[in-house]
Amino acid sequence: ACSGAAQVLHIEGNTFMSGDETIEMWGIRAASATQQDTLTDALIGNLDAYKRHNVNVVSIFLQGSSGGFSDPFSSHGTSLDKDHQRRLFSIVEACADRSMVVIVGIFYQRVVANLQGNRKVSTPEAIKSATRTVAELLKPYRNVILNIANEKNSFHYRNFAAFSFKYPDNIIDLCKIVKEQDAERIVGAGGYHDSLNVIIGRSDWVDVLLFDTDGKDVEKGHHSGWHYDYFRAQGVPDKPMINVEIFGGWTKQFTPPGNYSQAGKEIHLREIIEAKKRPGLWVHLHANTWCQGPADGFPIRYDLGGQGTKEDPGIRWWFEAIKR
C-alpha cells in the first residue's frame, strides 16, 4: 500500500475536505518539478517549510513549463516514462505524508505545439489515451487533483491542429474521460479567458475551476476575487475555484529573481486578501524568475529565500502573509 492511500481528498460544496477536516488550498506553482531528479528533490526538500506557513498545495505539470519541458508519454499515450513516473510518485507520496495536496497538470502548450512530426502524443486518440493513462496511474493516490491543460486558451495550442484545447467542450470531454477511469478523482481545468472558463466551470464533469490570470488583469485591476464574482454571476455553481497561476508571465519583471517592488508585493498580497473574503476561492503563487527560471537564465529555486528585496531576495514574504 502506498503512503498516499490514507489521505482521501473530497469536496463538500465549495470546501475541500480530508475526512472530517477542512483542507486549505493555498499553493505554489512548481510546474517543472518532475522534469529532473534535482528539481524533484528540491521541491520535496522544501515541503516542510511550505506546510509550516499553511501552504498545503503544490501545482506541477507532467509536460513541464517554460522553465523546462518534455513529453514523457509514449507515442500513443498509453504509458508514462518510468523515470518521470518515479519522480511524480515521489512528489505525491511526500505530500501525502504531510497531508498536502498535489495538483497534477497533464498537458503543456509548448510541448503540444511541437508534437507533430516527432511521433509522440500527436493525435486526438493519443491525447485521450494520455489522459486515461494519468488517471489510471494515480488511482492509488487520493491527495491528487488533476488539471487537464495549462492555460488551455494559449495561442501555442493553435499549432496543434489534431486537437483543439481552446474549445471548452474538448476540455470537458477530457474531464469526462478522467471520471470514467476514476469516478472519485477530483478533476478541473481552465485558463485565462473568462467566458470560456464559465463554460468549463458550469460543467458537471468539472469539480473545481482551475483558472489563471495575467498581466492584463493587473492593468485592469482585476484580482482573483473579481474573477470569482464574475464566474458566479455567470452561473458557475457553488464549487471551488483556484487561481493556479496568478499573473503568469507578468511576474518575469521581478529580477534579479526574488527581487519584488513594493507595488508588486502589494498586488500579490491583495490576491490573498480578496480570496479570504470569498468562500471556496484560493490562489497560488507564481514566481516566474524564482520557481521557473531557466528560460531566462536563472536557476529554478523552490526554497523560500528572504523578504523579496535586492538585499534579501525570495518569496518568504508571500508565505508569511499566508501564515498570518
CSV table of C-alpha atoms in Angstrom, one decimal:
chain,number,residue,atom,x,y,z
A,1,ALA,CA,0.0,0.0,0.0
A,2,CYS,CA,1.3,3.4,-0.9
A,3,SER,CA,1.5,6.2,1.7
A,4,GLY,CA,-0.9,8.3,-0.3
A,5,ALA,CA,-3.8,5.9,0.3
A,6,ALA,CA,-4.5,7.2,3.8
A,7,GLN,CA,-5.5,10.8,2.8
A,8,VAL,CA,-8.7,10.9,0.8
A,9,LEU,CA,-9.5,14.3,-0.6
A,10,HIS,CA,-13.1,15.2,-1.4
A,11,ILE,CA,-15.3,18.2,-1.9
A,12,GLU,CA,-18.3,19.3,0.0
A,13,GLY,CA,-19.9,22.3,-1.6
A,14,ASN,CA,-17.1,24.7,-2.2
A,15,THR,CA,-14.9,23.2,0.5
A,16,PHE,CA,-12.1,20.7,0.2
A,17,MET,CA,-12.1,18.0,2.9
A,18,SER,CA,-9.9,15.1,4.1
A,19,GLY,CA,-12.2,13.0,6.3
A,20,ASP,CA,-13.9,15.5,8.6
A,21,GLU,CA,-11.1,18.0,8.3
A,22,THR,CA,-11.2,21.1,6.1
A,23,ILE,CA,-8.2,21.5,3.8
A,24,GLU,CA,-6.9,24.9,3.0
A,25,MET,CA,-5.8,25.2,-0.6
A,26,TRP,CA,-3.2,27.9,-0.6
A,27,GLY,CA,-0.5,26.8,-3.0
A,28,ILE,CA,2.6,27.4,-5.2
A,29,ARG,CA,3.2,26.6,-8.8
A,30,ALA,CA,6.2,24.3,-9.3
A,31,ALA,CA,5.4,23.3,-12.8
A,32,SER,CA,8.6,21.8,-13.9
A,33,ALA,CA,9.4,19.8,-10.8
A,34,THR,CA,9.0,16.3,-12.4
A,35,GLN,CA,11.4,17.2,-15.3
A,36,GLN,CA,14.7,16.3,-13.4
A,37,ASP,CA,15.6,14.5,-10.2
A,38,THR,CA,17.3,17.6,-8.9
A,39,LEU,CA,14.1,19.6,-9.2
A,40,THR,CA,12.0,16.8,-7.6
A,41,ASP,CA,14.4,16.6,-4.7
A,42,ALA,CA,14.5,20.4,-4.3
A,43,LEU,CA,10.7,20.6,-4.1
A,44,ILE,CA,10.4,17.7,-1.7
A,45,GLY,CA,13.1,19.3,0.5
A,46,ASN,CA,11.0,22.4,0.9
A,47,LEU,CA,7.6,20.9,1.6
A,48,ASP,CA,8.0,21.2,5.4
A,49,ALA,CA,8.7,24.9,5.1
A,50,TYR,CA,5.6,25.3,2.9
A,51,LYS,CA,3.5,23.4,5.4
A,52,ARG,CA,4.7,25.5,8.3
A,53,HIS,CA,3.3,28.5,6.5
A,54,ASN,CA,-0.1,26.9,5.8
A,55,VAL,CA,0.7,26.4,2.1
A,56,ASN,CA,-0.8,23.0,1.5
A,57,VAL,CA,-0.7,22.6,-2.2
A,58,VAL,CA,1.9,22.3,-5.0
A,59,SER,CA,0.9,22.5,-8.6
A,60,ILE,CA,3.0,20.6,-11.2
A,61,PHE,CA,2.7,19.7,-14.9
A,62,LEU,CA,3.8,16.4,-16.3
A,63,GLN,CA,4.9,18.2,-19.5
A,64,GLY,CA,6.6,21.0,-17.5
A,65,SER,CA,6.6,24.7,-18.2
A,66,SER,CA,8.7,27.4,-19.8
A,67,GLY,CA,11.3,26.6,-17.1
A,68,GLY,CA,11.8,23.1,-18.6
A,69,PHE,CA,9.5,20.9,-20.5
A,70,SER,CA,9.4,17.5,-22.3
A,71,ASP,CA,6.8,14.9,-23.4
A,72,PRO,CA,7.0,11.9,-21.1
A,73,PHE,CA,4.3,10.0,-22.8
A,74,SER,CA,4.7,7.1,-25.3
A,75,SER,CA,3.6,7.7,-28.9
A,76,HIS,CA,0.1,6.5,-28.3
A,77,GLY,CA,-0.3,8.0,-24.9
A,78,THR,CA,-0.6,4.5,-23.3
A,79,SER,CA,2.4,4.9,-20.9
A,80,LEU,CA,4.5,7.4,-19.0
A,81,ASP,CA,8.3,7.4,-19.0
A,82,LYS,CA,9.4,5.3,-15.9
A,83,ASP,CA,11.8,7.9,-14.6
A,84,HIS,CA,9.1,10.6,-14.9
A,85,GLN,CA,6.6,8.4,-13.3
A,86,ARG,CA,9.0,7.7,-10.4
A,87,ARG,CA,9.5,11.5,-9.8
A,88,LEU,CA,5.8,12.1,-9.9
A,89,PHE,CA,5.1,9.4,-7.4
A,90,SER,CA,7.8,10.7,-5.1
A,91,ILE,CA,6.3,14.2,-5.0
A,92,VAL,CA,2.7,12.8,-4.5
A,93,GLU,CA,3.8,10.5,-1.7
A,94,ALA,CA,5.9,13.2,0.0
A,95,CYS,CA,2.9,15.5,0.0
A,96,ALA,CA,0.6,12.7,1.2
A,97,ASP,CA,3.0,12.1,4.2
A,98,ARG,CA,2.5,15.8,5.1
A,99,SER,CA,-1.3,15.9,4.4
A,100,MET,CA,-0.6,18.1,1.5
A,101,VAL,CA,-2.3,18.1,-2.0
A,102,VAL,CA,-0.8,17.9,-5.4
A,103,ILE,CA,-2.5,19.4,-8.5
A,104,VAL,CA,-1.1,17.3,-11.3
A,105,GLY,CA,-1.4,19.0,-14.7
A,106,ILE,CA,-1.2,16.9,-17.8
A,107,PHE,CA,-0.7,19.0,-21.0
A,108,TYR,CA,1.6,22.0,-21.5
A,109,GLN,CA,1.1,24.1,-24.6
A,110,ARG,CA,4.8,24.4,-25.8
A,111,VAL,CA,5.1,20.6,-25.8
A,112,VAL,CA,1.8,20.0,-27.5
A,113,ALA,CA,2.6,22.7,-30.1
A,114,ASN,CA,5.8,20.8,-31.2
A,115,LEU,CA,4.4,17.3,-31.2
A,116,GLN,CA,3.5,16.9,-34.8
A,117,GLY,CA,6.2,15.1,-36.7
A,118,ASN,CA,8.0,13.6,-33.7
A,119,ARG,CA,5.7,10.6,-33.3
A,120,LYS,CA,4.7,11.5,-29.8
A,121,VAL,CA,1.2,12.3,-28.5
A,122,SER,CA,0.1,13.8,-31.8
A,123,THR,CA,-3.5,12.6,-32.4
A,124,PRO,CA,-6.8,13.1,-30.7
A,125,GLU,CA,-6.8,9.5,-29.7
A,126,ALA,CA,-3.3,9.8,-28.1
A,127,ILE,CA,-4.4,12.9,-26.2
A,128,LYS,CA,-7.4,11.0,-24.8
A,129,SER,CA,-5.2,8.0,-24.1
A,130,ALA,CA,-2.6,10.0,-22.2
A,131,THR,CA,-5.4,11.5,-20.1
A,132,ARG,CA,-6.7,8.0,-19.3
A,133,THR,CA,-3.1,6.8,-18.5
A,134,VAL,CA,-2.6,9.5,-15.9
A,135,ALA,CA,-5.9,8.9,-14.3
A,136,GLU,CA,-5.1,5.2,-14.0
A,137,LEU,CA,-1.6,5.6,-12.7
A,138,LEU,CA,-2.7,8.0,-10.0
A,139,LYS,CA,-5.6,5.8,-8.7
A,140,PRO,CA,-3.8,4.7,-5.6
A,141,TYR,CA,-3.2,8.4,-4.6
A,142,ARG,CA,-6.2,10.3,-3.2
A,143,ASN,CA,-4.4,13.5,-2.4
A,144,VAL,CA,-4.3,14.5,-6.1
A,145,ILE,CA,-6.4,16.8,-8.2
A,146,LEU,CA,-6.0,16.5,-12.0
A,147,ASN,CA,-5.7,19.6,-14.1
A,148,ILE,CA,-6.2,18.9,-17.8
A,149,ALA,CA,-4.1,21.5,-19.5
A,150,ASN,CA,-2.0,24.6,-18.7
A,151,GLU,CA,-3.6,27.8,-20.0
A,152,LYS,CA,-5.9,25.9,-22.3
A,153,ASN,CA,-6.6,29.0,-24.4
A,154,SER,CA,-2.9,29.8,-25.0
A,155,PHE,CA,-2.1,30.7,-28.6
A,156,HIS,CA,0.7,28.0,-28.6
A,157,TYR,CA,-2.0,25.3,-28.9
A,158,ARG,CA,-3.1,26.7,-32.3
A,159,ASN,CA,-0.1,24.9,-33.9
A,160,PHE,CA,-1.6,21.6,-32.9
A,161,ALA,CA,-4.4,21.0,-35.4
A,162,ALA,CA,-5.2,17.5,-34.3
A,163,PHE,CA,-6.9,18.5,-31.1
A,164,SER,CA,-8.1,22.0,-30.1
A,165,PHE,CA,-7.6,22.8,-26.4
A,166,LYS,CA,-9.2,26.1,-27.0
A,167,TYR,CA,-12.8,24.7,-27.1
A,168,PRO,CA,-14.3,24.1,-23.7
A,169,ASP,CA,-16.2,21.1,-24.9
A,170,ASN,CA,-12.9,19.3,-25.7
A,171,ILE,CA,-11.6,20.1,-22.3
A,172,ILE,CA,-14.8,18.9,-20.7
A,173,ASP,CA,-14.6,15.6,-22.7
A,174,LEU,CA,-11.1,15.0,-21.2
A,175,CYS,CA,-12.5,15.6,-17.7
A,176,LYS,CA,-15.2,13.1,-18.5
A,177,ILE,CA,-12.5,10.6,-19.5
A,178,VAL,CA,-10.9,11.1,-16.1
A,179,LYS,CA,-14.2,10.4,-14.4
A,180,GLU,CA,-14.8,7.3,-16.4
A,181,GLN,CA,-11.4,6.0,-15.5
A,182,ASP,CA,-11.6,7.0,-11.8
A,183,ALA,CA,-15.1,8.2,-10.7
A,184,GLU,CA,-13.8,9.6,-7.4
A,185,ARG,CA,-10.9,11.6,-8.8
A,186,ILE,CA,-11.2,15.4,-8.4
A,187,VAL,CA,-10.6,17.0,-11.8
A,188,GLY,CA,-10.6,20.5,-13.1
A,189,ALA,CA,-9.5,22.8,-15.9
A,190,GLY,CA,-9.5,26.4,-17.0
A,191,GLY,CA,-7.4,29.2,-18.5
A,192,TYR,CA,-7.3,33.0,-18.6
A,193,HIS,CA,-10.3,33.5,-20.9
A,194,ASP,CA,-13.3,34.4,-18.7
A,195,SER,CA,-16.2,33.4,-20.9
A,196,LEU,CA,-14.6,30.1,-21.7
A,197,ASN,CA,-13.9,29.5,-18.1
A,198,VAL,CA,-17.6,29.9,-17.4
A,199,ILE,CA,-18.5,27.1,-19.8
A,200,ILE,CA,-15.9,24.8,-18.2
A,201,GLY,CA,-17.0,25.8,-14.6
A,202,ARG,CA,-20.6,25.1,-15.3
A,203,SER,CA,-20.0,21.5,-16.4
A,204,ASP,CA,-21.0,18.7,-14.1
A,205,TRP,CA,-17.8,16.8,-15.1
A,206,VAL,CA,-15.6,19.6,-13.6
A,207,ASP,CA,-15.2,19.5,-9.9
A,208,VAL,CA,-13.1,22.6,-9.5
A,209,LEU,CA,-12.5,25.6,-11.8
A,210,LEU,CA,-8.7,26.0,-12.2
A,211,PHE,CA,-8.1,29.3,-13.8
A,212,ASP,CA,-5.2,31.7,-14.5
A,213,THR,CA,-4.7,35.4,-14.6
A,214,ASP,CA,-2.1,37.5,-16.4
A,215,GLY,CA,-0.6,41.0,-16.8
A,216,LYS,CA,-3.8,42.3,-18.4
A,217,ASP,CA,-5.6,41.6,-15.2
A,218,VAL,CA,-3.1,43.7,-13.3
A,219,GLU,CA,-3.6,46.6,-15.7
A,220,LYS,CA,-7.4,46.4,-15.3
A,221,GLY,CA,-7.2,45.9,-11.5
A,222,HIS,CA,-8.9,42.5,-11.9
A,223,HIS,CA,-7.8,40.4,-8.9
A,224,SER,CA,-8.8,36.8,-8.4
A,225,GLY,CA,-11.8,37.9,-6.4
A,226,TRP,CA,-13.1,39.9,-9.3
A,227,HIS,CA,-13.0,36.8,-11.5
A,228,TYR,CA,-14.7,34.7,-8.8
A,229,ASP,CA,-17.5,37.2,-8.7
A,230,TYR,CA,-17.8,37.2,-12.5
A,231,PHE,CA,-17.9,33.4,-12.7
A,232,ARG,CA,-20.5,33.1,-10.0
A,233,ALA,CA,-22.6,35.8,-11.7
A,234,GLN,CA,-22.4,33.9,-15.0
A,235,GLY,CA,-23.8,30.7,-13.4
A,236,VAL,CA,-20.8,28.8,-12.3
A,237,PRO,CA,-22.3,26.8,-9.3
A,238,ASP,CA,-21.0,26.7,-5.8
A,239,LYS,CA,-17.9,24.7,-6.5
A,240,PRO,CA,-14.3,25.6,-5.5
A,241,MET,CA,-12.2,27.8,-7.7
A,242,ILE,CA,-8.4,28.0,-7.6
A,243,ASN,CA,-6.2,30.5,-9.4
A,244,VAL,CA,-3.3,28.2,-10.1
A,245,GLU,CA,-1.1,30.8,-11.7
A,246,ILE,CA,-1.5,34.4,-10.6
A,247,PHE,CA,-0.3,36.9,-13.2
A,248,GLY,CA,1.6,34.4,-15.5
A,249,GLY,CA,4.5,35.9,-17.4
A,250,TRP,CA,3.9,39.3,-15.9
A,251,THR,CA,6.0,38.1,-12.9
A,252,LYS,CA,9.1,37.9,-15.1
A,253,GLN,CA,9.8,41.6,-14.3
A,254,PHE,CA,10.8,40.8,-10.8
A,255,THR,CA,14.5,40.4,-11.4
A,256,PRO,CA,17.0,39.6,-10.2
A,257,PRO,CA,15.0,36.5,-9.0
A,258,GLY,CA,13.1,37.2,-5.8
A,259,ASN,CA,13.5,41.0,-6.0
A,260,TYR,CA,10.0,42.5,-5.8
A,261,SER,CA,9.0,46.1,-5.9
A,262,GLN,CA,6.8,47.3,-3.1
A,263,ALA,CA,3.9,47.8,-5.6
A,264,GLY,CA,4.5,44.3,-6.9
A,265,LYS,CA,4.2,42.8,-3.4
A,266,GLU,CA,1.1,44.7,-2.7
A,267,ILE,CA,-0.6,43.4,-5.8
A,268,HIS,CA,0.3,39.9,-4.8
A,269,LEU,CA,-0.9,40.4,-1.2
A,270,ARG,CA,-4.2,41.7,-2.4
A,271,GLU,CA,-4.8,38.3,-4.0
A,272,ILE,CA,-4.7,36.7,-0.6
A,273,ILE,CA,-6.9,39.4,1.0
A,274,GLU,CA,-9.6,39.1,-1.7
A,275,ALA,CA,-9.6,35.3,-1.7
A,276,LYS,CA,-10.1,35.3,2.0
A,277,LYS,CA,-13.3,37.2,1.5
A,278,ARG,CA,-14.8,34.6,-0.8
A,279,PRO,CA,-15.7,31.1,0.3
A,280,GLY,CA,-14.2,28.5,-1.9
A,281,LEU,CA,-11.6,30.7,-3.6
A,282,TRP,CA,-7.9,30.0,-3.3
A,283,VAL,CA,-4.8,31.5,-5.0
A,284,HIS,CA,-1.4,30.0,-5.9
A,285,LEU,CA,1.8,31.9,-6.1
A,286,HIS,CA,3.6,32.0,-9.5
A,287,ALA,CA,7.1,33.4,-9.1
A,288,ASN,CA,8.4,33.2,-12.7
A,289,THR,CA,12.1,34.0,-12.2
A,290,TRP,CA,12.3,32.2,-8.8
A,291,CYS,CA,10.4,29.0,-9.4
A,292,GLN,CA,10.6,28.8,-13.2
A,293,GLY,CA,13.9,30.4,-14.1
A,294,PRO,CA,15.9,28.5,-16.7
A,295,ALA,CA,14.1,30.1,-19.7
A,296,ASP,CA,15.5,33.4,-18.6
A,297,GLY,CA,18.9,32.1,-17.5
A,298,PHE,CA,18.1,31.8,-13.8
A,299,PRO,CA,18.2,28.5,-11.8
A,300,ILE,CA,14.9,27.1,-10.5
A,301,ARG,CA,14.5,27.5,-6.8
A,302,TYR,CA,11.8,26.2,-4.5
A,303,ASP,CA,13.2,27.5,-1.2
A,304,LEU,CA,11.6,30.5,0.4
A,305,GLY,CA,14.6,32.7,0.5
A,306,GLY,CA,14.1,36.1,2.1
A,307,GLN,CA,11.8,39.1,2.1
A,308,GLY,CA,11.8,39.8,-1.6
A,309,THR,CA,14.3,42.7,-1.8
A,310,LYS,CA,17.5,43.0,-3.7
A,311,GLU,CA,19.5,42.5,-0.5
A,312,ASP,CA,17.3,39.7,0.7
A,313,PRO,CA,15.7,38.1,-2.3
A,314,GLY,CA,13.0,35.4,-2.1
A,315,ILE,CA,9.3,34.6,-1.7
A,316,ARG,CA,9.2,34.2,2.1
A,317,TRP,CA,7.1,37.3,2.4
A,318,TRP,CA,4.3,35.7,0.5
A,319,PHE,CA,4.4,32.6,2.7
A,320,GLU,CA,4.4,34.7,5.8
A,321,ALA,CA,1.3,36.5,4.6
A,322,ILE,CA,-0.5,33.2,4.1
A,323,LYS,CA,0.5,32.2,7.6
A,324,ARG,CA,-0.8,35.4,9.1
